[in-house]
Structure formats: C-alpha cells, structure tokens
Tab-separated table of C-alpha atoms in Angstrom:
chain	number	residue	atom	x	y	z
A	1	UNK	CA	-48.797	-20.502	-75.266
A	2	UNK	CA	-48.597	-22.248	-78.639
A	3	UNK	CA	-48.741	-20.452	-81.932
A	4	UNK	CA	-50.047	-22.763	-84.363
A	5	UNK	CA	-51.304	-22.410	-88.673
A	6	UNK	CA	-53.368	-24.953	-90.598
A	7	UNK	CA	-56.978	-25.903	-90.404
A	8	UNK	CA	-58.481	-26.307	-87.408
A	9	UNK	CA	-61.350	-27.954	-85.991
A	10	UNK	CA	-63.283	-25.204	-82.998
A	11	UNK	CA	-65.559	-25.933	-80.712
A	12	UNK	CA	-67.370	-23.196	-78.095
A	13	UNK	CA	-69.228	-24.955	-75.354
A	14	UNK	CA	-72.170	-23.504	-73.512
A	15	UNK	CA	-73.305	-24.936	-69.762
A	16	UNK	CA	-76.911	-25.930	-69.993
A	17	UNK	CA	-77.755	-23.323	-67.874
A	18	UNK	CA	-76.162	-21.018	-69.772
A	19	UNK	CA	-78.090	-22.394	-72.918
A	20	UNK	CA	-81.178	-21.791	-70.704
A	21	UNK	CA	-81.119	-17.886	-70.514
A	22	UNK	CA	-81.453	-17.578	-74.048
A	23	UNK	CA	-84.654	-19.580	-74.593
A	24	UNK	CA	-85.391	-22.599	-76.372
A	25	UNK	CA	-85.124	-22.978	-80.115
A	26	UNK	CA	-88.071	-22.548	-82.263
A	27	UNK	CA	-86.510	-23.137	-85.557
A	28	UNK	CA	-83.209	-25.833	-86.679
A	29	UNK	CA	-81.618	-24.206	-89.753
A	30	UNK	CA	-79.736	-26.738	-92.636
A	31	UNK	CA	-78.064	-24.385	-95.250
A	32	UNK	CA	-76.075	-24.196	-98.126
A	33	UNK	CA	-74.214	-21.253	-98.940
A	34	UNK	CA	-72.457	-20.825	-102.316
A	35	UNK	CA	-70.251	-17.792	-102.103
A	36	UNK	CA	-67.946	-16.210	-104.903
A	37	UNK	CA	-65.844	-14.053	-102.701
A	38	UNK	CA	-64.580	-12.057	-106.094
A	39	UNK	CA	-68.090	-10.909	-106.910
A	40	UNK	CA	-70.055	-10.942	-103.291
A	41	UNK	CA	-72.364	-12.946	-105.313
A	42	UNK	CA	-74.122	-15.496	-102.580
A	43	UNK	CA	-76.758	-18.523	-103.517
A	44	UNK	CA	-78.477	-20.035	-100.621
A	45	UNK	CA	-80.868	-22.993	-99.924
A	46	UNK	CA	-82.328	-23.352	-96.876
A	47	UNK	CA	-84.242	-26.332	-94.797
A	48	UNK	CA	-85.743	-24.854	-91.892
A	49	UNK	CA	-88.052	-26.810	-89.301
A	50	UNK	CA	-90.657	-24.843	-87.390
A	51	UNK	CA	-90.566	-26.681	-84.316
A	52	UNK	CA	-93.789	-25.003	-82.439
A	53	UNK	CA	-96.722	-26.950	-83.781
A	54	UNK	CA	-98.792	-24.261	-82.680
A	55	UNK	CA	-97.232	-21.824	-85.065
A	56	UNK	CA	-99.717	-20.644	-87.579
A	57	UNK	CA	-97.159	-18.450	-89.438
A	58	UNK	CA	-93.626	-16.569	-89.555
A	59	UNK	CA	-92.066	-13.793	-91.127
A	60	UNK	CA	-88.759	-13.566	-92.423
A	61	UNK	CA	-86.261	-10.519	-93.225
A	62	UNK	CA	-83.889	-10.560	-95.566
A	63	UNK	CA	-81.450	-8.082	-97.044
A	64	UNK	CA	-83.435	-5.755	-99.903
A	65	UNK	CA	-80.382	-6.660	-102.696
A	66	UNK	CA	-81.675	-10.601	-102.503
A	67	UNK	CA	-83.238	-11.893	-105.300
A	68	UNK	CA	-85.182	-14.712	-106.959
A	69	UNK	CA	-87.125	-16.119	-103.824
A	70	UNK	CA	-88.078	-19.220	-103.652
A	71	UNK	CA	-90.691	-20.826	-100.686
A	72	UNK	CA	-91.801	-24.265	-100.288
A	73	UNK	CA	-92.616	-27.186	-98.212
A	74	UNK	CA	-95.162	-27.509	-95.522
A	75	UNK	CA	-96.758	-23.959	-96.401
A	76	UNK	CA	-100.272	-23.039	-97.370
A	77	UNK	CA	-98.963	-19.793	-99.190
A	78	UNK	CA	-96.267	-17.098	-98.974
A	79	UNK	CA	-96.201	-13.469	-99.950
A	80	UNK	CA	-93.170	-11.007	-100.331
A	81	UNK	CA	-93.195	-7.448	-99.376
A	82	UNK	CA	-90.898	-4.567	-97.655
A	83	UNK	CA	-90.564	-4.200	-94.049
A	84	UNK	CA	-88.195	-0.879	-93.141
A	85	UNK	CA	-85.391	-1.264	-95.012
A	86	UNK	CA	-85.778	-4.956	-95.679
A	87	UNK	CA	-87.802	-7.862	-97.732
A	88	UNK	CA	-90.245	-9.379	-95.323
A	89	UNK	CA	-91.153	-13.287	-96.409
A	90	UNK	CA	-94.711	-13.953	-94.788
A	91	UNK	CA	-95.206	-17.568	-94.489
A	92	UNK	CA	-98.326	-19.386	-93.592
A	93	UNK	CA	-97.749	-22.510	-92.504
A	94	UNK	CA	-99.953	-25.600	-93.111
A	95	UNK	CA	-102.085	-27.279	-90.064
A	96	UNK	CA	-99.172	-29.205	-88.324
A	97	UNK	CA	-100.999	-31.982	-86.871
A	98	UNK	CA	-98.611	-32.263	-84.082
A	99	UNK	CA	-95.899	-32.640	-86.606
A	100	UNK	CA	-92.665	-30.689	-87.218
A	101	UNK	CA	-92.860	-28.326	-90.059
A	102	UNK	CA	-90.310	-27.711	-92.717
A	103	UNK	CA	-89.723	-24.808	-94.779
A	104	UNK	CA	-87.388	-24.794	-98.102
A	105	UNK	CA	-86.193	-21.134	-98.865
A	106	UNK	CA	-84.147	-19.999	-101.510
A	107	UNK	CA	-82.243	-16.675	-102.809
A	108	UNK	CA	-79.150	-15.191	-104.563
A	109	UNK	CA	-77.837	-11.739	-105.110
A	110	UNK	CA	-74.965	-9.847	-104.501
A	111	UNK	CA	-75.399	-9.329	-100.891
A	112	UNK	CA	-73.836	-5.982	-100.811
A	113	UNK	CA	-73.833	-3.849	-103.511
A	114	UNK	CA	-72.363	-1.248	-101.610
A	115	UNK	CA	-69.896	-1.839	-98.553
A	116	UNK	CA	-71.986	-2.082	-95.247
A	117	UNK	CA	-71.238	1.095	-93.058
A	118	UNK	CA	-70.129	-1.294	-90.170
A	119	UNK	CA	-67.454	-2.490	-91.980
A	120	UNK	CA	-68.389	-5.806	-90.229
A	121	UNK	CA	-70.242	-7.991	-92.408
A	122	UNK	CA	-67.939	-8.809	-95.905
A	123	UNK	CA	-68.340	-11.734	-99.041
A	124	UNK	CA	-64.423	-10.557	-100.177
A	125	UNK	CA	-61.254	-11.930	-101.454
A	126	UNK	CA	-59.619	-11.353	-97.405
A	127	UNK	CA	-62.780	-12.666	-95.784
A	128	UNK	CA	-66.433	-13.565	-95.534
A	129	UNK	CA	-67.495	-12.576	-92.203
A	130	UNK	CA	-71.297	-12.333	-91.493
A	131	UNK	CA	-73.685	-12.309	-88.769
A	132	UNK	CA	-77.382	-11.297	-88.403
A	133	UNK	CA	-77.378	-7.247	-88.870
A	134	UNK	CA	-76.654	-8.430	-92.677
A	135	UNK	CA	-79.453	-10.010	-92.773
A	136	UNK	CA	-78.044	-12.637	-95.162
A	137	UNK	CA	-80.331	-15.590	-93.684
A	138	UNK	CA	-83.601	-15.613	-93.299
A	139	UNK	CA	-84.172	-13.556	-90.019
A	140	UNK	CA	-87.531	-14.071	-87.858
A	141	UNK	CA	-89.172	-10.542	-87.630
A	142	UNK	CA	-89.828	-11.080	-83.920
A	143	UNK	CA	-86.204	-11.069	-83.332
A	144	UNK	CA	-87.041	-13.808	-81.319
A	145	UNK	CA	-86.540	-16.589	-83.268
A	146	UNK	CA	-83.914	-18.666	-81.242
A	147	UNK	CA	-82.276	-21.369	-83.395
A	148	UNK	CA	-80.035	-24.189	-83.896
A	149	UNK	CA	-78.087	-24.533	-87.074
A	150	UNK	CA	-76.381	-26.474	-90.054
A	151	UNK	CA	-74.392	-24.776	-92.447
A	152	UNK	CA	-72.191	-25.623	-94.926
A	153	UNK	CA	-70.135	-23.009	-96.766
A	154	UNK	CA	-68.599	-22.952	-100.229
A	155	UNK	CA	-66.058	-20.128	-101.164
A	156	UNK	CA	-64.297	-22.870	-103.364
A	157	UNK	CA	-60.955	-22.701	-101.543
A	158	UNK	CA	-60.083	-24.450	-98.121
A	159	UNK	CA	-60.557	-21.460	-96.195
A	160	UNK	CA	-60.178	-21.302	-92.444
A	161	UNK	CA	-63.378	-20.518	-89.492
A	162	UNK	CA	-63.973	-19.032	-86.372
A	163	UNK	CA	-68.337	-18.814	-85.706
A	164	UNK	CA	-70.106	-18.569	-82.287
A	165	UNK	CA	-70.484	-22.428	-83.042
A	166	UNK	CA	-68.276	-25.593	-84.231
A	167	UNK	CA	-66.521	-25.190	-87.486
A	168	UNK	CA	-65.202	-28.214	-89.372
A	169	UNK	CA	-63.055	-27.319	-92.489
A	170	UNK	CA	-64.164	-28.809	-95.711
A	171	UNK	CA	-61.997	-29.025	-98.850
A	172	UNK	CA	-63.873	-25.646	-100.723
A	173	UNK	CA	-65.077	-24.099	-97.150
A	174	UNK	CA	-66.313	-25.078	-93.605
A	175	UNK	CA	-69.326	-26.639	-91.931
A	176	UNK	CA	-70.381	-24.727	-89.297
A	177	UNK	CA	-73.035	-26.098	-86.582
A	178	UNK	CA	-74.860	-24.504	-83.656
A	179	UNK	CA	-75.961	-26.813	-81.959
A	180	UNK	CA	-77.206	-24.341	-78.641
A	181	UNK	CA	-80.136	-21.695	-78.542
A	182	UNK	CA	-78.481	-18.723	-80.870
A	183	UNK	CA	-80.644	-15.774	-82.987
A	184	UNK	CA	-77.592	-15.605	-85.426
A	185	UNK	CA	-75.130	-17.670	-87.256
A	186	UNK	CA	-72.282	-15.495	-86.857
A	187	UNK	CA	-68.816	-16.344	-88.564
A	188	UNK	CA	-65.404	-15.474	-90.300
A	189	UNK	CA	-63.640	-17.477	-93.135
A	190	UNK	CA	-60.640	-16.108	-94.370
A	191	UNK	CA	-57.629	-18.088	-96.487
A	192	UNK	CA	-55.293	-17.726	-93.520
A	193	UNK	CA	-55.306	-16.723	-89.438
A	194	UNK	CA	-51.999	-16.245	-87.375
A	195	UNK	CA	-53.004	-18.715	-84.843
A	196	UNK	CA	-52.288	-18.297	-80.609
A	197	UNK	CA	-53.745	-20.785	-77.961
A	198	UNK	CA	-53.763	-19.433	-74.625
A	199	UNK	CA	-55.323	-20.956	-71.372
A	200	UNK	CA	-58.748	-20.539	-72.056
A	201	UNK	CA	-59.028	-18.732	-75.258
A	202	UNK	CA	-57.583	-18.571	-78.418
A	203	UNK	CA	-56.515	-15.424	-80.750
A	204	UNK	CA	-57.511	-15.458	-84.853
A	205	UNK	CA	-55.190	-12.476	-86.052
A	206	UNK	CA	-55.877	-11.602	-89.592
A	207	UNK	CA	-53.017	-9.014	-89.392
A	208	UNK	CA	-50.148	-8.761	-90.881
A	209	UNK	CA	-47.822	-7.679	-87.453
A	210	UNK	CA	-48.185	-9.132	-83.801
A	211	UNK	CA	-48.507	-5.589	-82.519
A	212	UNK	CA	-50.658	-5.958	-79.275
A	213	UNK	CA	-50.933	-9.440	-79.433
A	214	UNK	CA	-49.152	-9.725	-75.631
A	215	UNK	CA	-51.157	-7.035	-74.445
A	216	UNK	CA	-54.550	-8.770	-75.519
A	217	UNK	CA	-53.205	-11.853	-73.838
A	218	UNK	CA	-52.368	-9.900	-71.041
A	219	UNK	CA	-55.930	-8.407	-70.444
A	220	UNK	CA	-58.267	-11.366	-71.555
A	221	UNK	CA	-56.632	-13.235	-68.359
A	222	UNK	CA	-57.121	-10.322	-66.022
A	223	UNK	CA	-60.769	-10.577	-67.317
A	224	UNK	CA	-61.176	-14.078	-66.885
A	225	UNK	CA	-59.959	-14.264	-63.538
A	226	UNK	CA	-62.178	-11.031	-62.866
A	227	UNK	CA	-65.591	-11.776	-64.192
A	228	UNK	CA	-65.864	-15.545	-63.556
A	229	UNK	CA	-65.154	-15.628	-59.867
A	230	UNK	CA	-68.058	-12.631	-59.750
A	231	UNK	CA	-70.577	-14.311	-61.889
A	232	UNK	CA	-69.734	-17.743	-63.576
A	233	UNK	CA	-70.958	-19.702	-60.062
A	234	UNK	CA	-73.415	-21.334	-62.271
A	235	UNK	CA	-72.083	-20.733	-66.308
A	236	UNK	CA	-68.611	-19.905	-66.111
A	237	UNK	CA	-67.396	-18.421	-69.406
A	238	UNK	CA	-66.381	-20.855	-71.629
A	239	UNK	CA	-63.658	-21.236	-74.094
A	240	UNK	CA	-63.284	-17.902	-76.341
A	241	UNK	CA	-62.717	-16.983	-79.518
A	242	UNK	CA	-60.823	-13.943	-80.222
A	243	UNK	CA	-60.910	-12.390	-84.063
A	244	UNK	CA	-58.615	-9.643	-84.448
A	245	UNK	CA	-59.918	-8.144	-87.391
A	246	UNK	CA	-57.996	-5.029	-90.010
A	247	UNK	CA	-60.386	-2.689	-89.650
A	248	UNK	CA	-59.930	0.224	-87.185
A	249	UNK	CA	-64.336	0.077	-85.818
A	250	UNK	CA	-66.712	-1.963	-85.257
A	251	UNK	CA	-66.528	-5.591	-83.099
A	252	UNK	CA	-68.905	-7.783	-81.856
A	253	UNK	CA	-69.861	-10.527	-79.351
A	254	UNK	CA	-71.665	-13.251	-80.476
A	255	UNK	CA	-70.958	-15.823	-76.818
A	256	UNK	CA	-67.609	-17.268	-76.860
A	257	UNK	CA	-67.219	-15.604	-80.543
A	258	UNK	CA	-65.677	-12.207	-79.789
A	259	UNK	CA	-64.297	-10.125	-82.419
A	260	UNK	CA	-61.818	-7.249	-82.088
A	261	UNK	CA	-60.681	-3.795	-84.438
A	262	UNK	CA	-56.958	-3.660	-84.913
A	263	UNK	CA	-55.410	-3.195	-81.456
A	264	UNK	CA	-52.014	-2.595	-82.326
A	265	UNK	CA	-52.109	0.913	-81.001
A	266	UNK	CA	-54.837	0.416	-78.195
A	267	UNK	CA	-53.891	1.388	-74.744
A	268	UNK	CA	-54.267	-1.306	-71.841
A	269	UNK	CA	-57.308	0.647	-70.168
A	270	UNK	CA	-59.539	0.792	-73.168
A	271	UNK	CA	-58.678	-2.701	-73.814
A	272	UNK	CA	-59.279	-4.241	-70.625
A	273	UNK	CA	-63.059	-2.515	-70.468
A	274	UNK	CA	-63.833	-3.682	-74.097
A	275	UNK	CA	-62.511	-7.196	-73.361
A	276	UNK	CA	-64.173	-7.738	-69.712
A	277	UNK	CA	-67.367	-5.512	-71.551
A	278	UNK	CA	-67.242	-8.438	-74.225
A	279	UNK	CA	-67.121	-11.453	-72.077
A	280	UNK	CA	-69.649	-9.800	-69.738
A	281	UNK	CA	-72.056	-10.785	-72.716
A	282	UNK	CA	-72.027	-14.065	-72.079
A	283	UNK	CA	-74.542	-13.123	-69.085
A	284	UNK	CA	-75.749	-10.192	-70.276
A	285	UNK	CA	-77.621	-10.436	-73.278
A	286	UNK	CA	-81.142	-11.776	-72.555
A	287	UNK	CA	-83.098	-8.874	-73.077
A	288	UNK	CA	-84.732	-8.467	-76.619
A	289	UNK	CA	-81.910	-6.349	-78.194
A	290	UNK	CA	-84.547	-5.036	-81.121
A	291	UNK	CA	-86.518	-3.237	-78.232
A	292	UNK	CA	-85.825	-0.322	-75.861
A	293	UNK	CA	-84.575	-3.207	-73.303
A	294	UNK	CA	-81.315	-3.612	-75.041
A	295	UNK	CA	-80.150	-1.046	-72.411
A	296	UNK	CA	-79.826	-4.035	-70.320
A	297	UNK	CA	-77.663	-6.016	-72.345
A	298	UNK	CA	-75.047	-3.431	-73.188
A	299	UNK	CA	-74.994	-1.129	-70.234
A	300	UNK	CA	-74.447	-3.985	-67.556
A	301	UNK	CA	-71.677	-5.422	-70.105
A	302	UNK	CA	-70.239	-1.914	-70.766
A	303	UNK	CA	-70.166	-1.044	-66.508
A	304	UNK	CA	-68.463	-4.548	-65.758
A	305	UNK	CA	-65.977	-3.627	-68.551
A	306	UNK	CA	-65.809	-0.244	-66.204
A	307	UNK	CA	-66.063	-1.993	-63.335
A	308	UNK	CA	-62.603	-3.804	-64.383
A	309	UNK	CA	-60.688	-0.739	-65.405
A	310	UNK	CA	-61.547	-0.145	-61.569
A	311	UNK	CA	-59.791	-3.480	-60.240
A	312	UNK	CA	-56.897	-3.420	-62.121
A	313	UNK	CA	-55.788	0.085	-62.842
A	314	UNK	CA	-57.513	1.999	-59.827
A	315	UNK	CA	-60.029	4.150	-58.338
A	316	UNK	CA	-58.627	7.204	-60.228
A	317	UNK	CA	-58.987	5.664	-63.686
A	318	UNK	CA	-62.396	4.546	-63.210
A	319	UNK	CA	-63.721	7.954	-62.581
A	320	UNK	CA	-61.583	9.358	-65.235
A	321	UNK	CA	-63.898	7.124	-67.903
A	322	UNK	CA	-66.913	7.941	-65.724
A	323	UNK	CA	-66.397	11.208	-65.894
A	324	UNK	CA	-65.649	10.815	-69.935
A	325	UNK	CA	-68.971	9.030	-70.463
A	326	UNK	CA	-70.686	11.919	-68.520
A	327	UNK	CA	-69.516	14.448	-70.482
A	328	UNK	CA	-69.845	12.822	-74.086
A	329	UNK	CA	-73.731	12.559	-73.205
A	330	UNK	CA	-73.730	16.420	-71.705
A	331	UNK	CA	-76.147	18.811	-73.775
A	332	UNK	CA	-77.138	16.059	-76.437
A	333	UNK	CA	-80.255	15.554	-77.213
A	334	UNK	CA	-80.667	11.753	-76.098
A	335	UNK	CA	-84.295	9.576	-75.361
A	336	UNK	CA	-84.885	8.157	-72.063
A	337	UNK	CA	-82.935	5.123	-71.145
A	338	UNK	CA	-86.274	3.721	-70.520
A	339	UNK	CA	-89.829	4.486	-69.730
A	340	UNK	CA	-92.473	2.729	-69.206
A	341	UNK	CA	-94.588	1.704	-72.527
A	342	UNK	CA	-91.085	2.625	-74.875
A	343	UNK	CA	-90.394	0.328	-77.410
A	344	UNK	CA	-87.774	1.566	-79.657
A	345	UNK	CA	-84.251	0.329	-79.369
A	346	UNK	CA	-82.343	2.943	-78.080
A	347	UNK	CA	-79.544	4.622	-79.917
A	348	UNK	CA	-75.927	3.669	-79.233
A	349	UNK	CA	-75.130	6.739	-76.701
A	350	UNK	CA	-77.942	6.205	-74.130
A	351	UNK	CA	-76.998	2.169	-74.193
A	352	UNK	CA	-73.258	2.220	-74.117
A	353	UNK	CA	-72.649	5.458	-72.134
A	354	UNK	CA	-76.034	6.894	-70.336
A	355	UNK	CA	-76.664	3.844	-69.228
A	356	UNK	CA	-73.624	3.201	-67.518
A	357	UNK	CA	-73.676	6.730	-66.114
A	358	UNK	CA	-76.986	5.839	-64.172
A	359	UNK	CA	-75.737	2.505	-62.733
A	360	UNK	CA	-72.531	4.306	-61.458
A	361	UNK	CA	-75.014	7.036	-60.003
A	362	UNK	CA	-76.529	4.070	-58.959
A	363	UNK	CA	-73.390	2.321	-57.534
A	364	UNK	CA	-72.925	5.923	-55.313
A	365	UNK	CA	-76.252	6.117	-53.800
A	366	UNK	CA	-76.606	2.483	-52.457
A	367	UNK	CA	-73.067	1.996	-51.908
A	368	UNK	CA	-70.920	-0.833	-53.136
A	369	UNK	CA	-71.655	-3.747	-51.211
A	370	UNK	CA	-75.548	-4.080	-52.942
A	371	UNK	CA	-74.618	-2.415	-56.181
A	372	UNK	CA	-72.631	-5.689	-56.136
A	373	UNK	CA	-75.371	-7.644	-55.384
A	374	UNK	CA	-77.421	-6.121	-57.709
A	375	UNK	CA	-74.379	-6.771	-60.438
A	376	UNK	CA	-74.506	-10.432	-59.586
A	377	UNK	CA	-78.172	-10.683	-59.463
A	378	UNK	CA	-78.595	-9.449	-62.775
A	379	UNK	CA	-75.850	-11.522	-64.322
A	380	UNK	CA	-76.938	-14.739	-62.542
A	381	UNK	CA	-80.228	-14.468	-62.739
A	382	UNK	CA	-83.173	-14.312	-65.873
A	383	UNK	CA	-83.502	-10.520	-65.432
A	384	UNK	CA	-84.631	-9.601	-69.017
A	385	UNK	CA	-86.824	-6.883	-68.852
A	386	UNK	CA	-86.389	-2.955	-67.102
A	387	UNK	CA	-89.912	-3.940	-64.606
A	388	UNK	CA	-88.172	-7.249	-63.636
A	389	UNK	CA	-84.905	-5.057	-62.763
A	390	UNK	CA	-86.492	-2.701	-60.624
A	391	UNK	CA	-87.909	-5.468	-58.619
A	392	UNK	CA	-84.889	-6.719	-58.013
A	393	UNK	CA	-83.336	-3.584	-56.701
A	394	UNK	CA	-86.222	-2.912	-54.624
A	395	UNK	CA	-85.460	-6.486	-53.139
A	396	UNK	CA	-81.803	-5.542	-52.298
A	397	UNK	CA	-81.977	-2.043	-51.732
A	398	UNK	CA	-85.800	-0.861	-51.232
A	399	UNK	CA	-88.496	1.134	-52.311
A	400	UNK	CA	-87.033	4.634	-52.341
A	401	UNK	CA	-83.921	3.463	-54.129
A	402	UNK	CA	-86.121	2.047	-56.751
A	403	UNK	CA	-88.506	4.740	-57.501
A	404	UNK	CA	-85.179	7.249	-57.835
A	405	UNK	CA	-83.876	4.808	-60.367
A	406	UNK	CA	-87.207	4.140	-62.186
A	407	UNK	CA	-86.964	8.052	-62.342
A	408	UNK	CA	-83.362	7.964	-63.633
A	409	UNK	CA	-84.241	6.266	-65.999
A	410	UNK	CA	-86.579	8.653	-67.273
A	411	UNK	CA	-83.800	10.422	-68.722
A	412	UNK	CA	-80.327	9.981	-70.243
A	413	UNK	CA	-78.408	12.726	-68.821
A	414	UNK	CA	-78.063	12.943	-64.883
C-alpha cells in the first residue's frame, strides 16, 4: 500500500462486454465548463453529436436556475419550456442525410441557489462534485441517452479529479473523458485528496483524519475476492475509485467511481454490505433507473451487499439485517415493487429494502443452490426488465415459483 499526494493522472477501464450491457452511445459530448467555485456561478458550451441519423429530434433537461440558452448547429428550430421540476430544451434536428449531427448548447447560472438536499452535487470552495441528478448538462429526457464524453473543467486553480472516466489535470482544472457507454459525467475536483493505492483500488479521502481508512481497505478486498469469483467470469470489476467524502449521507456509484459518507465511525457490517452493494453495480444497473424497473438495479446490488454480510460475518448477522429491512417496511404504506403496466420509479424503501426482502423470501422458497443461479444469471446476463426476470426464474426454478414471485411482487410488504 502506497500513500501518495500530487496530481494524478486516473484511468477506470471497462471490458467490452461490460461496455455492452449498457448500450451503445447515441450522443459524444465536448464541453467546457467555467466554474467560480466562490459564487457556484457555472458557464458551459457544449458540442454534442447526435449519432443516430434517424433521429428526428431530442429533448434535453436542465436544472430550472440555468439561464441564457443558447441552441445551434444542425437544428431546424428549438423551443424551451418546463418539464417537472426542470427546463426541457426540444430540439428538432435537421434531415441528416446519413450524416452525423452536431448540436452547440450554451448556459450559465448559479447552479444552486440553494444547497441540493443530497448534499451530493456542490460548485464550492472544498469541492465541485457533480453528476446527473444535478442536472448540470444537458440530460436526454428519455434517460436513455447513453454517451461518450469530453470535458474540460476550469475552477482556475490546479485542482485534483476522481470521475467514472479518465481525468488528466490541467494547470486551472482537469480534462475529463469517457470514452465508454455512460448516461452521466460524474466527478469530484477538490484542491487536495489524501491519496492510498491498494491492489485494485484506490482511496480519495477528503478528510481531515484516517479514521476507518484500514477498515475500508479491509472490506473492499473481502468484496473483491467475493463478488468477482461469483460474477466477473466475463467483466470482472475493474480498477475502483473510492471518494470518501465529509458529509455524513448520501454516496453513489457511478462504475468503477464509487463514492463514500464519512466512515470514520461505521461498523465493519454496514460497511462491507454498502461496499460489496456498490461494486455489485458494476453488473447491476441495466435497467432504466427513471422507471419502476430500477428495482432491479438496486435490490440485486443491495442483496449481494447482504449476501456478503452473510459470507464473512455469518448466518446470524445476515438475518439480523433481514430481519431489520423487514421491519423498517412493516405497516408503511409502500407501492408494489412491480406490477405489470407500472411505470413510476419506485421510492427508495420498496428498492433498497422491499426488494431485498422478496429475493431473500425468494432465496428460502427455492433454496440456495438456484437462488444462486438466479444471482449469477441476472448479473451475467442482459436481464433488464421485471418480464425478462421472471423468465429466467421460471427457467431455473419453474412455473409455480414464478407466478408466487410475479405475485410478490405485487406488493412491498411480505
């Protein structure tokens, strides 16, 4: 283990198979982002290439505090208007001919006039850390909108970077490219990180105190040499990037781009699950995570996390959480996990804790052996939709077990 301080150069590599799960890009972003980190005042240009020909149009959120919009390039008009809580750009696009289309967008503002609840995304004298729920680049309605990226990034200093791409310092910022399949361009700059390269991941600390540094170390192994052997067969996890962050809620995983709360105080149980839950991401998050199938991408993630507490601190402690997760959920008033014909993203109790309750119920009824299968089945392969799932199960376990877990899921408590 080395512990290391300057600029550094990061790179997160992605198997092509890997790359495959998450689609094919339909856009390439090139960006310049001008941000003064006293004010949260942000100016941005943007060069984006529509790379369906086919495409007659696209709509773009933004954040509602953006201002002075600007839209050119290969467009036969745009309008503005408000979508939910947002700006929505609506772009038609002139006839391709074949050709790629580009798109020139511009906007400043003070991105957030008030601090975001999440306490995640930031343009401040510690840090600018953002990523796509702060809607600070132009986001495809569709939440679909897979897409390679360019980005350079002024906050007039030589600030340090960690993204869920490569980051190249620059003398007043970084460059950050993705150059795989992403929906976001997710990153932290910050003057200064406390630096610690371990065999195959590396720890940002923007802390001031090493408190639970070992213990982080300790548990990213254990889920290394946990989830990979289970379901990296054909995309191992690749290198990681660990942000440990001030703030005592809210983290994130955007692929090898992890971040984490302040885990001086956190017990080795919870971290282990949030860790393994984390890096389980890297397989499970196909599934359209505006729609009611984002049950999919956190509950599998959240029951390997579970799964893990299982392996390495017991039978008794896994229960113990099971039980926990049961009885959070007990007598609220919670949506289905998923019916057929829902739509609506479901709320953060039925993904992170019903839906973990029902594959565990799951896990009892069919026994371990082809919940197992199941696991690796989903994780392996392009299972991104709740109909595509139950076929599956019915494959390993059979018809009965797949009706009573189509019917499970008709509900959130058991």
């Amino acid at each position: 283990m080395k512990i290391l301080t300057g600029a550094l150069a990061l790179t997160s590599v992605m198997s092509a198979s890997a790359a495959a799960q998450f689609g094919e890009p339909v856009y390439h972003y090139e960006g310049r982002m001008a941000a003064d980190v006293e004010t949260g005042f942000v100016d941005l240009d943007w060069r984006i290439s529509v790379l369906d020909p086919e495409a007659e149009s696209v709509t773009f959120l933004l954040a509602p505090s953006l201002r002075n919009i600007a839209v050119s390039g290969d467009i036969a008009g745009f309008e503005t208007g408000e979508q939910g809580p947002f700006q929505a750009i609506v772009i038609a696009l002139a006839p391709s001919g074949g050709a790629v289309r580009t798109i020139e967008l511009g906007y400043d503002g003070v991105l957030f006039p008030e601090p975001p609840n999440n306490e995640i995304n930031a343009v401040a004298p510690d840090r600018v850390e953002l990523s796509v729920d702060g809607f600070w680049l132009p986001v495809d309605a569709s939440f679909q909108g897979y897409l390679t990226a360019d980005l350079r990034v002024d906050v007039g200093a030589p600030w340090l970077g960690v993204a869920n791409g490569t980051v190249e310092p620059l003398p007043t910022g970084a460059r950050i490219r993705n150059d795989d399949a992403s929906l976001d361009i997710a990153f932290t700059l910050a003057p200064d990180f406390r630096v610690t390269e371990a065999d195959g991941f590396t720890l940002y600390d923007l802390r001031d105190t090493e408190a639970g540094t070992d213990r982080l170390i300790e548990a990213a192994r254990f889920c290394f040499n946990y989830l990979d052997p289970l379901y990296g067969e054909n995309s191992p996890l690749p290198e990681a990037h660990f942000v440990i962050h001030r703030r005592g809620e809210s983290a994130y995983n955007r692929r090898s781009y992890i971040t984490l709360t302040d885990i001086s105080d956190t017990e080795d149980q919870p971290l282990t699950q949030f860790l393994c839950h984390e890096l389980a991401h890297h397989w499970s998050m196909g599934a359209n995570f505006n729609t009611v199938e984002n049950w999919l991408n956190e509950s599998f993630a959240d029951q390997a996390g579970n799964m893990a507490v299982r392996e390495r601190f017991g039978e008794a402690a896994f229960i113990e959480r099971m039980n926990r997760y049961r009885a959070r959920i007990e007598g609220q008033d919670l949506p289905p996990i998923w019916v057929p014909g829902a739509a609506e993203r479901p709320p953060y109790m039925v993904s992170y804790l019903a839906g973990p309750v029902a594959l565990w119920e799951l896990e009892v009824r069919i026994g371990r052996p082809r919940f197992a299968e199941f696991m690796r089945r989903y994780m392996t392969d392009p299972v991104n939709t709740t109909p595509d799932l139950l076929d599956m199960l019915e494959e390993i376990a059979g018809r009965v077990d797949r009706d009573w877990f189509e019917d499970r899921l008709g509900r959130a408590t058991p």
